């Protein structure tokens, strides 16, 4: 049964009031700092939670200027902007107080994040400086969050269960619907139309099926191991990888008239573990499992021609997070050391790095003393 999600809950926990208050202060300070920098109206020092001062080398997010996306760090539970463009970027101060949330998923182009609070509830936040609004959905902490390619839908669930919350109209008037799936979920993706692709444990293999908003379920494949999956923007076209067979498959019209095409990857795939699809739907990037690969490589797929190219990286890739620059993907998620980006849109894909955060960088803006 479908119900409209209340964006502001009637009951607000003290912890959430505190978090919202601190985010509101940070947003106001970020705007003040941006105006000061633009008009020369003052300067100031910024203090962060648990430290005396915030390093001036760590910038604050602003609605002005280029931005690649966002980075959630489990290590200190912060959500940080990636400021600049591919090849000339840096990680900024957290947009939320460190530790206020236990997890988050963001969408770079739509400038939103879905965050899970310490009590298991979820907030929708407009980035970089919006206030969090409750989605009135609660799950055990550690829930998985999947956002569709154009941020029209989202899927919230606890891995290992057969129930999920589908949210449609995410950017306008969110609607929530509880969906019962056929077995325990291993991994999933959601399309812009609200179609769910889910991988389930089935004996020693993984079953992959898609379920439309009408409840119609279509089995697609049996996999040796989960290797990543993603819908293409605006369509129910699904790309998925088999982590055991070292293969990738593109399924057009997955819920209505499934037509599968095997991507010719040769021997480039080596235990694929994750993949992402660019905002235009032209490029895909598949991550080979670093633990099982002699060399650290990724595979770029041209979804127009289904041709592939190997991409080397002096890193240990773990994900393929889509960024705002067309064909750009963030492939690492670390607080200590540089993070890495792959620009998959060029004829010869490039690897680029985001400089490491300064050692003194701490958490997020909570107070400032602005001089007149």
mmCIF file of C-alpha atoms in Angstrom:
data_model
loop_
_atom_site.group_PDB
_atom_site.id
_atom_site.type_symbol
_atom_site.label_atom_id
_atom_site.label_comp_id
_atom_site.label_asym_id
_atom_site.label_seq_id
_atom_site.Cartn_x
_atom_site.Cartn_y
_atom_site.Cartn_z
ATOM 1 C CA UNK A 1 0.000 0.000 0.000
ATOM 2 C CA UNK A 2 1.375 3.411 -0.958
ATOM 3 C CA UNK A 3 1.378 6.395 1.389
ATOM 4 C CA UNK A 4 2.697 9.926 1.187
ATOM 5 C CA UNK A 5 5.847 10.543 3.166
ATOM 6 C CA UNK A 6 5.654 13.432 5.638
ATOM 7 C CA UNK A 7 8.712 15.582 5.045
ATOM 8 C CA UNK A 8 8.574 16.954 8.574
ATOM 9 C CA UNK A 9 7.800 14.440 11.297
ATOM 10 C CA UNK A 10 5.463 15.390 14.113
ATOM 11 C CA UNK A 11 7.804 14.048 16.771
ATOM 12 C CA UNK A 12 11.425 15.127 16.672
ATOM 13 C CA UNK A 13 14.077 13.534 18.875
ATOM 14 C CA UNK A 14 16.439 15.748 20.901
ATOM 15 C CA UNK A 15 19.351 14.317 18.927
ATOM 16 C CA UNK A 16 17.751 15.377 15.658
ATOM 17 C CA UNK A 17 16.935 18.853 16.992
ATOM 18 C CA UNK A 18 20.589 19.227 17.953
ATOM 19 C CA UNK A 19 21.794 17.988 14.564
ATOM 20 C CA UNK A 20 19.395 20.227 12.645
ATOM 21 C CA UNK A 21 20.424 23.224 14.747
ATOM 22 C CA UNK A 22 24.089 22.622 14.085
ATOM 23 C CA UNK A 23 23.488 22.153 10.361
ATOM 24 C CA UNK A 24 21.503 25.398 10.289
ATOM 25 C CA UNK A 25 24.409 27.221 11.934
ATOM 26 C CA UNK A 26 26.848 25.666 9.467
ATOM 27 C CA UNK A 27 24.666 26.693 6.520
ATOM 28 C CA UNK A 28 24.444 30.276 7.749
ATOM 29 C CA UNK A 29 28.172 30.435 8.335
ATOM 30 C CA UNK A 30 28.943 28.983 4.924
ATOM 31 C CA UNK A 31 26.794 31.678 3.296
ATOM 32 C CA UNK A 32 28.402 34.385 5.424
ATOM 33 C CA UNK A 33 31.885 33.167 4.507
ATOM 34 C CA UNK A 34 30.940 33.071 0.817
ATOM 35 C CA UNK A 35 29.619 36.651 0.980
ATOM 36 C CA UNK A 36 32.690 37.788 2.858
ATOM 37 C CA UNK A 37 34.962 36.261 0.250
ATOM 38 C CA UNK A 38 32.968 37.880 -2.550
ATOM 39 C CA UNK A 39 32.480 41.369 -1.155
ATOM 40 C CA UNK A 40 35.433 41.698 1.212
ATOM 41 C CA UNK A 41 33.185 42.480 4.151
ATOM 42 C CA UNK A 42 35.174 40.671 6.815
ATOM 43 C CA UNK A 43 37.202 37.686 7.892
ATOM 44 C CA UNK A 44 36.951 35.251 10.737
ATOM 45 C CA UNK A 45 38.015 32.077 12.437
ATOM 46 C CA UNK A 46 35.955 28.919 12.360
ATOM 47 C CA UNK A 47 35.735 26.376 15.158
ATOM 48 C CA UNK A 48 34.860 22.730 14.750
ATOM 49 C CA UNK A 49 33.493 20.072 17.061
ATOM 50 C CA UNK A 50 36.153 18.750 19.388
ATOM 51 C CA UNK A 51 38.961 20.997 18.181
ATOM 52 C CA UNK A 52 40.249 24.503 18.639
ATOM 53 C CA UNK A 53 40.206 25.612 15.008
ATOM 54 C CA UNK A 54 39.515 24.303 11.534
ATOM 55 C CA UNK A 55 42.411 24.272 9.068
ATOM 56 C CA UNK A 56 42.073 27.033 6.487
ATOM 57 C CA UNK A 57 43.223 24.458 3.911
ATOM 58 C CA UNK A 58 39.829 22.743 4.153
ATOM 59 C CA UNK A 59 37.255 24.854 2.250
ATOM 60 C CA UNK A 60 33.541 25.124 2.910
ATOM 61 C CA UNK A 61 30.893 24.176 0.370
ATOM 62 C CA UNK A 62 29.168 26.936 -1.554
ATOM 63 C CA UNK A 63 26.328 27.034 -4.052
ATOM 64 C CA UNK A 64 28.744 28.930 -6.316
ATOM 65 C CA UNK A 65 31.591 27.340 -8.242
ATOM 66 C CA UNK A 66 32.023 23.862 -9.729
ATOM 67 C CA UNK A 67 31.473 20.793 -7.601
ATOM 68 C CA UNK A 68 31.974 17.121 -8.427
ATOM 69 C CA UNK A 69 29.796 15.510 -5.797
ATOM 70 C CA UNK A 70 29.895 14.314 -2.211
ATOM 71 C CA UNK A 71 31.792 11.795 -0.118
ATOM 72 C CA UNK A 72 30.384 9.981 2.921
ATOM 73 C CA UNK A 73 33.162 8.792 5.217
ATOM 74 C CA UNK A 74 32.314 5.937 7.576
ATOM 75 C CA UNK A 75 35.572 6.554 9.436
ATOM 76 C CA UNK A 76 34.360 9.797 11.033
ATOM 77 C CA UNK A 77 30.711 9.808 9.880
ATOM 78 C CA UNK A 78 30.944 12.989 7.853
ATOM 79 C CA UNK A 79 29.453 14.038 4.512
ATOM 80 C CA UNK A 80 31.943 16.135 2.582
ATOM 81 C CA UNK A 81 31.688 18.010 -0.731
ATOM 82 C CA UNK A 82 34.185 17.406 -3.536
ATOM 83 C CA UNK A 83 34.852 20.929 -4.776
ATOM 84 C CA UNK A 84 36.228 21.743 -8.233
ATOM 85 C CA UNK A 85 36.436 19.664 -11.393
ATOM 86 C CA UNK A 86 38.050 16.348 -12.243
ATOM 87 C CA UNK A 87 41.803 16.862 -12.067
ATOM 88 C CA UNK A 88 41.528 20.020 -9.941
ATOM 89 C CA UNK A 89 39.417 19.203 -6.898
ATOM 90 C CA UNK A 90 39.616 18.997 -3.147
ATOM 91 C CA UNK A 91 37.484 17.682 -0.314
ATOM 92 C CA UNK A 92 35.724 20.276 1.818
ATOM 93 C CA UNK A 93 34.450 20.500 5.367
ATOM 94 C CA UNK A 94 31.602 18.235 6.389
ATOM 95 C CA UNK A 95 28.071 19.407 5.663
ATOM 96 C CA UNK A 96 26.765 17.644 8.787
ATOM 97 C CA UNK A 97 28.152 17.386 12.324
ATOM 98 C CA UNK A 98 30.475 14.389 12.650
ATOM 99 C CA UNK A 99 28.623 11.451 14.197
ATOM 100 C CA UNK A 100 25.136 12.958 13.825
ATOM 101 C CA UNK A 101 24.309 10.273 11.235
ATOM 102 C CA UNK A 102 25.373 6.652 10.831
ATOM 103 C CA UNK A 103 25.233 6.471 7.034
ATOM 104 C CA UNK A 104 24.366 8.378 3.888
ATOM 105 C CA UNK A 105 23.956 8.103 0.142
ATOM 106 C CA UNK A 106 24.183 11.170 -2.084
ATOM 107 C CA UNK A 107 23.382 12.132 -5.665
ATOM 108 C CA UNK A 108 25.942 14.472 -7.204
ATOM 109 C CA UNK A 109 23.858 16.051 -9.979
ATOM 110 C CA UNK A 110 20.647 16.422 -7.957
ATOM 111 C CA UNK A 111 22.530 17.810 -4.928
ATOM 112 C CA UNK A 112 20.692 15.686 -2.384
ATOM 113 C CA UNK A 113 21.572 13.145 0.268
ATOM 114 C CA UNK A 114 19.548 10.570 2.179
ATOM 115 C CA UNK A 115 21.010 10.154 5.652
ATOM 116 C CA UNK A 116 20.224 7.627 8.382
ATOM 117 C CA UNK A 117 20.036 9.046 11.899
ATOM 118 C CA UNK A 118 21.389 7.274 14.969
ATOM 119 C CA UNK A 119 17.832 6.210 15.849
ATOM 120 C CA UNK A 120 17.374 4.502 12.467
ATOM 121 C CA UNK A 121 15.182 7.188 10.891
ATOM 122 C CA UNK A 122 15.990 8.835 7.555
ATOM 123 C CA UNK A 123 16.389 12.455 6.488
ATOM 124 C CA UNK A 124 16.374 13.969 3.015
ATOM 125 C CA UNK A 125 18.784 16.893 2.723
ATOM 126 C CA UNK A 126 19.241 19.418 -0.090
ATOM 127 C CA UNK A 127 22.940 20.075 -0.559
ATOM 128 C CA UNK A 128 25.108 21.877 0.155
ATOM 129 C CA UNK A 129 23.251 23.969 2.746
ATOM 130 C CA UNK A 130 19.668 22.769 3.086
ATOM 131 C CA UNK A 131 18.115 21.622 6.342
ATOM 132 C CA UNK A 132 17.362 17.885 6.756
ATOM 133 C CA UNK A 133 13.678 16.916 6.421
ATOM 134 C CA UNK A 134 12.382 13.675 7.872
ATOM 135 C CA UNK A 135 11.257 10.957 5.458
ATOM 136 C CA UNK A 136 9.261 9.260 8.251
ATOM 137 C CA UNK A 137 10.897 5.911 7.494
ATOM 138 C CA UNK A 138 12.798 3.954 10.132
ATOM 139 C CA UNK A 139 14.974 0.846 9.747
ATOM 140 C CA UNK A 140 17.722 -0.760 11.846
ATOM 141 C CA UNK A 141 20.952 1.225 11.588
ATOM 142 C CA UNK A 142 23.270 0.097 8.821
ATOM 143 C CA UNK A 143 20.501 0.068 6.213
ATOM 144 C CA UNK A 144 21.342 0.207 2.516
ATOM 145 C CA UNK A 145 20.270 3.260 0.501
ATOM 146 C CA UNK A 146 20.026 3.241 -3.292
ATOM 147 C CA UNK A 147 19.165 6.360 -5.303
ATOM 148 C CA UNK A 148 18.040 6.081 -8.930
ATOM 149 C CA UNK A 149 20.203 7.520 -11.760
ATOM 150 C CA UNK A 150 18.261 10.802 -11.985
ATOM 151 C CA UNK A 151 17.239 10.867 -8.301
ATOM 152 C CA UNK A 152 13.569 10.267 -9.102
ATOM 153 C CA UNK A 153 13.353 7.250 -6.772
ATOM 154 C CA UNK A 154 15.151 5.665 -3.838
ATOM 155 C CA UNK A 155 15.205 2.267 -2.158
ATOM 156 C CA UNK A 156 15.841 1.755 1.570
ATOM 157 C CA UNK A 157 16.308 -1.706 3.067
ATOM 158 C CA UNK A 158 18.212 -3.856 5.510
ATOM 159 C CA UNK A 159 20.519 -6.313 3.693
ATOM 160 C CA UNK A 160 19.518 -9.911 4.369
ATOM 161 C CA UNK A 161 15.792 -9.173 4.625
ATOM 162 C CA UNK A 162 13.056 -9.503 2.001
ATOM 163 C CA UNK A 163 11.370 -6.168 2.644
ATOM 164 C CA UNK A 164 12.252 -2.711 1.307
ATOM 165 C CA UNK A 165 10.823 0.801 1.251
ATOM 166 C CA UNK A 166 10.491 2.293 -2.220
ATOM 167 C CA UNK A 167 10.296 6.085 -2.395
ATOM 168 C CA UNK A 168 9.084 7.665 -5.625
ATOM 169 C CA UNK A 169 8.782 11.374 -6.553
ATOM 170 C CA UNK A 170 11.865 11.878 -4.426
ATOM 171 C CA UNK A 171 12.586 15.435 -5.583
ATOM 172 C CA UNK A 172 9.020 16.748 -5.361
ATOM 173 C CA UNK A 173 6.459 15.037 -3.104
ATOM 174 C CA UNK A 174 8.026 11.780 -1.881
ATOM 175 C CA UNK A 175 5.701 8.770 -1.738
ATOM 176 C CA UNK A 176 6.641 5.675 0.275
ATOM 177 C CA UNK A 177 5.635 2.105 -0.476
ATOM 178 C CA UNK A 178 6.626 -1.059 1.369
ATOM 179 C CA UNK A 179 7.676 -3.765 -1.074
ATOM 180 C CA UNK A 180 7.874 -7.467 -0.203
ATOM 181 C CA UNK A 181 10.449 -9.278 -2.304
ATOM 182 C CA UNK A 182 10.839 -12.974 -2.957
ATOM 183 C CA UNK A 183 13.942 -13.639 -0.839
ATOM 184 C CA UNK A 184 16.716 -12.025 1.210
ATOM 185 C CA UNK A 185 18.352 -9.129 -0.626
ATOM 186 C CA UNK A 186 22.071 -9.294 -1.376
ATOM 187 C CA UNK A 187 22.311 -6.159 -3.514
ATOM 188 C CA UNK A 188 19.930 -3.929 -5.431
ATOM 189 C CA UNK A 189 19.358 -0.978 -7.742
ATOM 190 C CA UNK A 190 16.319 1.199 -8.425
ATOM 191 C CA UNK A 191 15.325 2.873 -11.689
ATOM 192 C CA UNK A 192 13.916 6.349 -12.237
ATOM 193 C CA UNK A 193 10.495 4.760 -12.838
ATOM 194 C CA UNK A 194 10.635 2.911 -9.504
ATOM 195 C CA UNK A 195 11.534 -0.525 -10.861
ATOM 196 C CA UNK A 196 13.585 -2.565 -8.389
ATOM 197 C CA UNK A 197 16.381 -4.892 -9.455
ATOM 198 C CA UNK A 198 17.368 -7.199 -6.611
ATOM 199 C CA UNK A 199 19.877 -9.986 -6.190
ATOM 200 C CA UNK A 200 18.924 -12.792 -3.808
ATOM 201 C CA UNK A 201 20.786 -15.712 -2.298
ATOM 202 C CA UNK A 202 19.590 -18.925 -3.923
ATOM 203 C CA UNK A 203 21.552 -21.897 -2.647
ATOM 204 C CA UNK A 204 25.112 -21.477 -3.868
ATOM 205 C CA UNK A 205 24.190 -18.907 -6.524
ATOM 206 C CA UNK A 206 22.585 -15.473 -6.805
ATOM 207 C CA UNK A 207 19.201 -14.956 -8.462
ATOM 208 C CA UNK A 208 18.571 -11.615 -10.173
ATOM 209 C CA UNK A 209 15.014 -10.370 -10.785
ATOM 210 C CA UNK A 210 13.294 -7.048 -11.458
ATOM 211 C CA UNK A 211 10.021 -5.926 -9.887
ATOM 212 C CA UNK A 212 7.913 -3.108 -11.353
ATOM 213 C CA UNK A 213 5.825 -0.671 -9.309
ATOM 214 C CA UNK A 214 2.769 -2.743 -10.207
ATOM 215 C CA UNK A 215 4.316 -5.716 -8.414
ATOM 216 C CA UNK A 216 5.130 -7.708 -11.543
ATOM 217 C CA UNK A 217 8.382 -9.649 -11.072
ATOM 218 C CA UNK A 218 10.577 -10.816 -13.951
ATOM 219 C CA UNK A 219 13.520 -13.199 -13.351
ATOM 220 C CA UNK A 220 16.577 -12.187 -15.363
ATOM 221 C CA UNK A 221 19.577 -14.353 -14.498
ATOM 222 C CA UNK A 222 21.347 -16.685 -12.103
ATOM 223 C CA UNK A 223 24.786 -15.415 -11.115
ATOM 224 C CA UNK A 224 27.779 -17.087 -9.547
ATOM 225 C CA UNK A 225 28.436 -14.015 -7.414
ATOM 226 C CA UNK A 226 27.152 -10.451 -7.146
ATOM 227 C CA UNK A 227 29.303 -8.132 -9.240
ATOM 228 C CA UNK A 228 27.399 -4.843 -9.193
ATOM 229 C CA UNK A 229 24.307 -3.542 -10.972
ATOM 230 C CA UNK A 230 22.810 -0.227 -12.085
ATOM 231 C CA UNK A 231 19.924 1.045 -14.167
ATOM 232 C CA UNK A 232 20.511 3.541 -16.963
ATOM 233 C CA UNK A 233 19.065 7.049 -16.530
ATOM 234 C CA UNK A 234 15.400 7.439 -17.508
ATOM 235 C CA UNK A 235 14.919 3.805 -18.512
ATOM 236 C CA UNK A 236 14.357 0.313 -17.153
ATOM 237 C CA UNK A 237 17.563 -0.777 -18.901
ATOM 238 C CA UNK A 238 19.792 -2.661 -16.455
ATOM 239 C CA UNK A 239 23.527 -3.325 -16.522
ATOM 240 C CA UNK A 240 24.832 -6.039 -14.203
ATOM 241 C CA UNK A 241 28.038 -8.012 -13.687
ATOM 242 C CA UNK A 242 28.631 -11.600 -12.582
ATOM 243 C CA UNK A 243 31.498 -11.681 -10.082
ATOM 244 C CA UNK A 244 32.192 -15.375 -10.671
ATOM 245 C CA UNK A 245 31.711 -15.646 -14.447
ATOM 246 C CA UNK A 246 33.622 -12.367 -15.029
ATOM 247 C CA UNK A 247 30.916 -11.098 -17.366
ATOM 248 C CA UNK A 248 28.740 -8.024 -17.837
ATOM 249 C CA UNK A 249 25.252 -7.965 -19.369
ATOM 250 C CA UNK A 250 23.011 -5.129 -20.526
ATOM 251 C CA UNK A 251 19.261 -5.836 -20.420
ATOM 252 C CA UNK A 252 17.029 -3.426 -22.319
ATOM 253 C CA UNK A 253 13.396 -2.935 -21.169
ATOM 254 C CA UNK A 254 13.937 -5.223 -18.199
ATOM 255 C CA UNK A 255 10.334 -5.223 -16.946
ATOM 256 C CA UNK A 256 8.403 -5.194 -20.223
ATOM 257 C CA UNK A 257 10.330 -6.986 -22.993
ATOM 258 C CA UNK A 258 13.761 -8.019 -21.643
ATOM 259 C CA UNK A 259 16.445 -8.176 -24.341
ATOM 260 C CA UNK A 260 19.901 -9.155 -23.075
ATOM 261 C CA UNK A 261 23.252 -8.312 -24.688
ATOM 262 C CA UNK A 262 26.490 -9.763 -23.348
ATOM 263 C CA UNK A 263 29.229 -7.149 -23.171
ATOM 264 C CA UNK A 264 32.396 -8.379 -24.884
ATOM 265 C CA UNK A 265 34.965 -7.837 -22.144
ATOM 266 C CA UNK A 266 37.504 -10.484 -23.153
ATOM 267 C CA UNK A 267 39.590 -11.222 -20.073
ATOM 268 C CA UNK A 268 39.389 -7.682 -18.672
ATOM 269 C CA UNK A 269 36.920 -8.469 -15.895
ATOM 270 C CA UNK A 270 38.504 -10.104 -12.858
ATOM 271 C CA UNK A 271 36.048 -10.728 -10.029
ATOM 272 C CA UNK A 272 33.985 -7.568 -10.634
ATOM 273 C CA UNK A 273 32.484 -6.215 -7.430
ATOM 274 C CA UNK A 274 30.810 -2.864 -8.273
ATOM 275 C CA UNK A 275 29.784 -0.715 -11.210
ATOM 276 C CA UNK A 276 28.319 2.670 -12.051
ATOM 277 C CA UNK A 277 26.665 4.314 -15.065
ATOM 278 C CA UNK A 278 27.304 7.946 -16.048
ATOM 279 C CA UNK A 279 24.608 10.619 -15.932
ATOM 280 C CA UNK A 280 24.128 10.510 -19.714
ATOM 281 C CA UNK A 281 23.890 6.717 -19.794
ATOM 282 C CA UNK A 282 26.807 6.561 -22.239
ATOM 283 C CA UNK A 283 29.605 5.267 -19.994
ATOM 284 C CA UNK A 284 29.859 2.546 -17.379
ATOM 285 C CA UNK A 285 32.752 1.723 -15.090
ATOM 286 C CA UNK A 286 33.226 -1.720 -13.536
ATOM 287 C CA UNK A 287 35.458 -2.242 -10.502
ATOM 288 C CA UNK A 288 37.560 -5.380 -10.351
ATOM 289 C CA UNK A 289 37.894 -6.803 -6.850
ATOM 290 C CA UNK A 290 41.262 -5.438 -5.701
ATOM 291 C CA UNK A 291 41.806 -8.340 -3.303
ATOM 292 C CA UNK A 292 41.543 -10.859 -6.129
ATOM 293 C CA UNK A 293 43.454 -8.975 -8.822
ATOM 294 C CA UNK A 294 47.174 -9.075 -9.468
ATOM 295 C CA UNK A 295 46.959 -5.476 -10.694
ATOM 296 C CA UNK A 296 44.513 -2.749 -9.701
ATOM 297 C CA UNK A 297 42.326 -2.246 -12.763
ATOM 298 C CA UNK A 298 38.888 -1.105 -13.774
ATOM 299 C CA UNK A 299 36.946 -1.586 -16.997
ATOM 300 C CA UNK A 300 35.267 1.209 -18.974
ATOM 301 C CA UNK A 301 32.246 0.185 -21.059
ATOM 302 C CA UNK A 302 30.876 2.279 -23.908
ATOM 303 C CA UNK A 303 27.170 1.496 -23.619
ATOM 304 C CA UNK A 304 26.503 2.698 -27.169
ATOM 305 C CA UNK A 305 28.849 0.163 -28.748
ATOM 306 C CA UNK A 306 29.285 -2.297 -25.843
ATOM 307 C CA UNK A 307 33.062 -2.075 -26.277
ATOM 308 C CA UNK A 308 35.463 -2.107 -23.339
ATOM 309 C CA UNK A 309 38.800 -0.631 -22.295
ATOM 310 C CA UNK A 310 40.979 -1.501 -19.316
ATOM 311 C CA UNK A 311 41.837 1.324 -16.910
ATOM 312 C CA UNK A 312 44.810 1.072 -14.551
ATOM 313 C CA UNK A 313 44.862 2.866 -11.216
ATOM 314 C CA UNK A 314 47.527 3.317 -8.551
ATOM 315 C CA UNK A 315 44.836 2.702 -5.970
ATOM 316 C CA UNK A 316 42.587 0.049 -4.496
ATOM 317 C CA UNK A 317 39.212 0.758 -6.165
ATOM 318 C CA UNK A 318 36.140 -0.181 -4.172
ATOM 319 C CA UNK A 319 33.245 1.630 -5.875
ATOM 320 C CA UNK A 320 32.143 3.575 -8.952
ATOM 321 C CA UNK A 321 30.318 6.615 -7.592
ATOM 322 C CA UNK A 322 28.918 8.837 -10.343
ATOM 323 C CA UNK A 323 30.127 12.469 -10.300
ATOM 324 C CA UNK A 324 28.781 15.584 -12.003
ATOM 325 C CA UNK A 325 31.439 15.696 -14.744
ATOM 326 C CA UNK A 326 30.242 13.439 -17.579
ATOM 327 C CA UNK A 327 31.967 10.069 -17.379
ATOM 328 C CA UNK A 328 33.713 10.855 -14.082
ATOM 329 C CA UNK A 329 33.560 8.292 -11.274
ATOM 330 C CA UNK A 330 35.031 8.304 -7.770
ATOM 331 C CA UNK A 331 36.542 4.868 -7.197
ATOM 332 C CA UNK A 332 37.919 5.085 -3.635
ATOM 333 C CA UNK A 333 36.529 6.160 -0.272
ATOM 334 C CA UNK A 334 39.243 6.971 2.247
ATOM 335 C CA UNK A 335 39.764 9.682 4.835
ATOM 336 C CA UNK A 336 43.521 9.187 5.114
ATOM 337 C CA UNK A 337 45.346 9.643 1.816
ATOM 338 C CA UNK A 338 44.272 10.675 -1.651
ATOM 339 C CA UNK A 339 40.996 9.626 -3.223
ATOM 340 C CA UNK A 340 40.933 8.646 -6.887
ATOM 341 C CA UNK A 341 38.731 9.534 -9.846
ATOM 342 C CA UNK A 342 38.446 7.883 -13.256
ATOM 343 C CA UNK A 343 37.550 10.074 -16.233
ATOM 344 C CA UNK A 344 35.937 7.472 -18.489
ATOM 345 C CA UNK A 345 34.711 9.871 -21.168
ATOM 346 C CA UNK A 346 38.002 10.407 -23.010
ATOM 347 C CA UNK A 347 39.261 8.055 -25.726
ATOM 348 C CA UNK A 348 41.939 6.899 -23.280
ATOM 349 C CA UNK A 349 40.372 6.956 -19.805
ATOM 350 C CA UNK A 350 42.456 8.794 -17.197
ATOM 351 C CA UNK A 351 42.933 8.327 -13.474
ATOM 352 C CA UNK A 352 43.099 11.494 -11.376
ATOM 353 C CA UNK A 353 43.457 12.055 -7.673
ATOM 354 C CA UNK A 354 41.812 14.252 -5.055
ATOM 355 C CA UNK A 355 44.432 15.483 -2.540
ATOM 356 C CA UNK A 356 44.262 14.055 0.952
ATOM 357 C CA UNK A 357 42.603 16.005 3.712
ATOM 358 C CA UNK A 358 45.096 17.891 5.904
ATOM 359 C CA UNK A 359 45.946 15.952 9.069
ATOM 360 C CA UNK A 360 44.486 18.770 11.151
ATOM 361 C CA UNK A 361 41.129 18.661 9.369
ATOM 362 C CA UNK A 362 38.500 17.653 11.876
ATOM 363 C CA UNK A 363 34.744 17.724 11.449
ATOM 364 C CA UNK A 364 32.300 20.435 10.460
ATOM 365 C CA UNK A 365 31.469 24.080 10.947
ATOM 366 C CA UNK A 366 29.610 24.770 14.194
ATOM 367 C CA UNK A 367 30.724 28.247 15.226
ATOM 368 C CA UNK A 368 32.490 31.257 13.803
ATOM 369 C CA UNK A 369 33.650 34.670 14.890
ATOM 370 C CA UNK A 370 33.207 36.994 11.941
ATOM 371 C CA UNK A 371 35.095 40.254 12.265
ATOM 372 C CA UNK A 372 33.251 43.425 11.118
#
